[in-house]
Amino acid sequence: PPRTIEPPNSGRICETASAMPLTLAEVRWFLLENGVEADKIDATWSKGRAALEDLAGTAGCSLRDEGAVRAAHVAALAKKEEEKRAATEASLTPLTEEERARFRLAFDHFDADGSGALDHAEFRKAMIDSGMMPLRSEVTGLFQEADVDGSGTVNFDEYCHFIQVYRAKQS
């Protein structure tokens, strides 16, 4: 589990009620984003909650609202992930006719029921047979990523796009 902000004998970092204390990563990110130097954060960490809040105050921010700190961190992570996705998309080159023909043969092979789309089981088999070897727990997320239109199946164009993105991520 992630380390939480509970310095020795100081209790939680914030006074507001929350299901889970802020993690070290969340507090560190928040303070860095607000201009606090990493060495100051490291030096203050062992001094407890009040010292971390004082440090935040010197940067004109506060750690008291855990929800706001966590929401800002989640938003920043989502923005970073979107930028990464956009960069991957921008790096993709259109498939050649030969590549599309190869992908079509593979797709049709994996489309066991001939429906013109891959269901979850067919998609999993396609990934394994193609050498991708995802963990069982990863398949559902990858399937949802591939199923761009949310139909519950992966059509040929979605399959081609997914393979391109997957390969780009691996390189």
XYZ file of C-alpha atoms in Angstrom:
171
model
C 0.000 0.000 0.000
C 1.132 3.587 -0.542
C 2.857 5.374 2.313
C 0.490 7.780 4.004
C 1.228 11.096 5.588
C 1.235 10.159 9.246
C 4.477 11.513 10.683
C 5.485 10.083 14.063
C 3.160 11.118 16.914
C 1.382 13.714 14.802
C -1.765 12.023 13.569
C -3.120 12.669 10.130
C -1.932 15.455 7.889
C -5.339 17.089 7.699
C -8.018 17.826 10.216
C -10.883 17.095 7.822
C -12.487 13.671 7.876
C -11.440 11.441 5.018
C -11.575 7.757 4.239
C -7.840 7.679 3.626
C -5.012 10.005 4.636
C -3.043 11.689 1.890
C -0.175 9.632 0.563
C 3.393 10.849 0.595
C 3.233 11.016 -3.212
C 0.149 13.248 -3.103
C 1.611 15.640 -0.538
C 5.011 15.713 -2.246
C 3.415 16.384 -5.643
C 1.181 19.121 -4.195
C 4.035 20.897 -2.471
C 6.325 20.609 -5.515
C 3.544 21.972 -7.741
C 3.256 24.922 -5.390
C 6.956 25.724 -5.617
C 8.331 24.010 -2.508
C 11.782 22.520 -3.082
C 12.161 18.753 -2.688
C 14.927 19.043 -0.098
C 12.678 21.236 2.086
C 9.902 18.655 1.873
C 12.323 15.884 2.818
C 13.725 17.864 5.741
C 10.243 18.727 7.037
C 8.645 15.300 6.667
C 9.933 13.895 9.965
C 8.879 17.020 11.895
C 5.208 16.183 11.668
C 1.913 17.448 10.430
C 2.123 20.991 11.696
C 5.534 21.483 10.106
C 4.273 20.208 6.735
C 1.260 22.511 6.939
C 3.577 25.429 7.818
C 5.751 24.535 4.837
C 2.667 24.558 2.614
C 1.746 27.943 4.067
C 5.105 29.399 3.027
C 4.133 28.535 -0.553
C 0.690 30.068 -0.164
C -1.195 26.790 -0.092
C -2.703 24.438 2.455
C -2.862 20.700 3.024
C -5.946 20.936 5.252
C -8.436 20.084 2.503
C -7.468 16.509 1.624
C -10.189 16.294 -1.000
C -8.871 19.316 -2.870
C -5.260 18.095 -2.701
C -6.269 14.624 -3.884
C -8.518 15.998 -6.658
C -5.720 18.243 -7.928
C -3.321 15.282 -7.929
C -5.798 13.048 -9.769
C -6.472 15.798 -12.321
C -2.745 16.278 -12.905
C -2.239 12.539 -13.388
C -5.176 12.410 -15.824
C -3.771 15.360 -17.776
C -0.363 13.687 -17.952
C -1.960 10.431 -19.145
C -3.962 12.308 -21.796
C -0.822 14.076 -23.020
C 0.930 10.706 -23.233
C -2.024 9.219 -25.158
C -2.078 12.182 -27.551
C 1.667 11.856 -28.164
C 1.239 8.145 -28.902
C -1.632 8.879 -31.302
C 0.438 11.544 -33.070
C 3.287 9.076 -33.570
C 1.118 6.510 -35.379
C 1.531 6.174 -39.116
C -1.258 4.915 -41.365
C -1.138 1.191 -42.081
C 0.015 0.120 -45.515
C -2.285 -2.028 -47.626
C -0.024 -4.996 -46.871
C -0.261 -4.395 -43.113
C -4.057 -4.028 -43.303
C -4.256 -7.297 -45.231
C -2.121 -9.063 -42.575
C -4.232 -7.579 -39.793
C -7.416 -8.641 -41.625
C -6.220 -12.247 -41.848
C -5.386 -12.275 -38.143
C -8.647 -10.551 -37.194
C -10.749 -12.975 -39.230
C -8.861 -15.907 -37.663
C -9.626 -14.653 -34.138
C -13.262 -13.824 -34.968
C -14.277 -17.422 -34.255
C -18.024 -16.840 -34.566
C -17.697 -14.822 -37.800
C -19.629 -11.885 -36.350
C -17.249 -9.293 -37.768
C -16.189 -8.223 -34.292
C -14.186 -9.686 -31.422
C -15.904 -10.319 -28.136
C -13.931 -10.362 -24.883
C -12.902 -14.035 -25.167
C -11.872 -13.705 -28.827
C -9.934 -10.535 -28.015
C -8.084 -12.293 -25.170
C -7.165 -15.192 -27.460
C -6.002 -12.741 -30.143
C -3.710 -11.034 -27.659
C -2.229 -14.268 -26.359
C -1.808 -15.812 -29.816
C -0.159 -12.592 -31.015
C 2.442 -12.861 -28.279
C 1.206 -9.926 -26.180
C 0.767 -12.056 -23.053
C -1.281 -9.699 -20.873
C -2.049 -10.704 -17.329
C -5.597 -11.976 -16.899
C -6.379 -8.889 -14.842
C -5.156 -6.613 -17.668
C -7.306 -8.067 -20.438
C -10.530 -6.294 -19.432
C -8.827 -2.895 -19.310
C -7.144 -3.482 -22.651
C -10.442 -4.651 -24.150
C -12.159 -1.476 -22.936
C -9.307 0.585 -24.369
C -9.686 -1.171 -27.732
C -13.494 -0.900 -27.763
C -13.470 2.795 -28.658
C -17.185 3.012 -29.509
C -18.246 1.184 -26.328
C -20.214 -1.458 -28.222
C -18.915 -4.345 -26.128
C -16.999 -5.738 -29.100
C -13.872 -4.746 -31.030
C -14.417 -4.212 -34.756
C -11.669 -4.435 -37.370
C -10.776 -0.740 -37.345
C -10.648 -0.713 -33.537
C -8.475 -3.837 -33.645
C -6.024 -2.229 -36.103
C -5.846 0.958 -34.049
C -5.363 -0.971 -30.806
C -2.495 -3.027 -32.271
C -0.795 0.148 -33.515
C -1.126 1.874 -30.129
C -0.019 -1.245 -28.243
C 3.075 -1.562 -30.421
C 3.879 2.150 -30.033
C 3.661 1.828 -26.249
C 6.006 -1.173 -26.297
C 8.705 0.648 -28.250
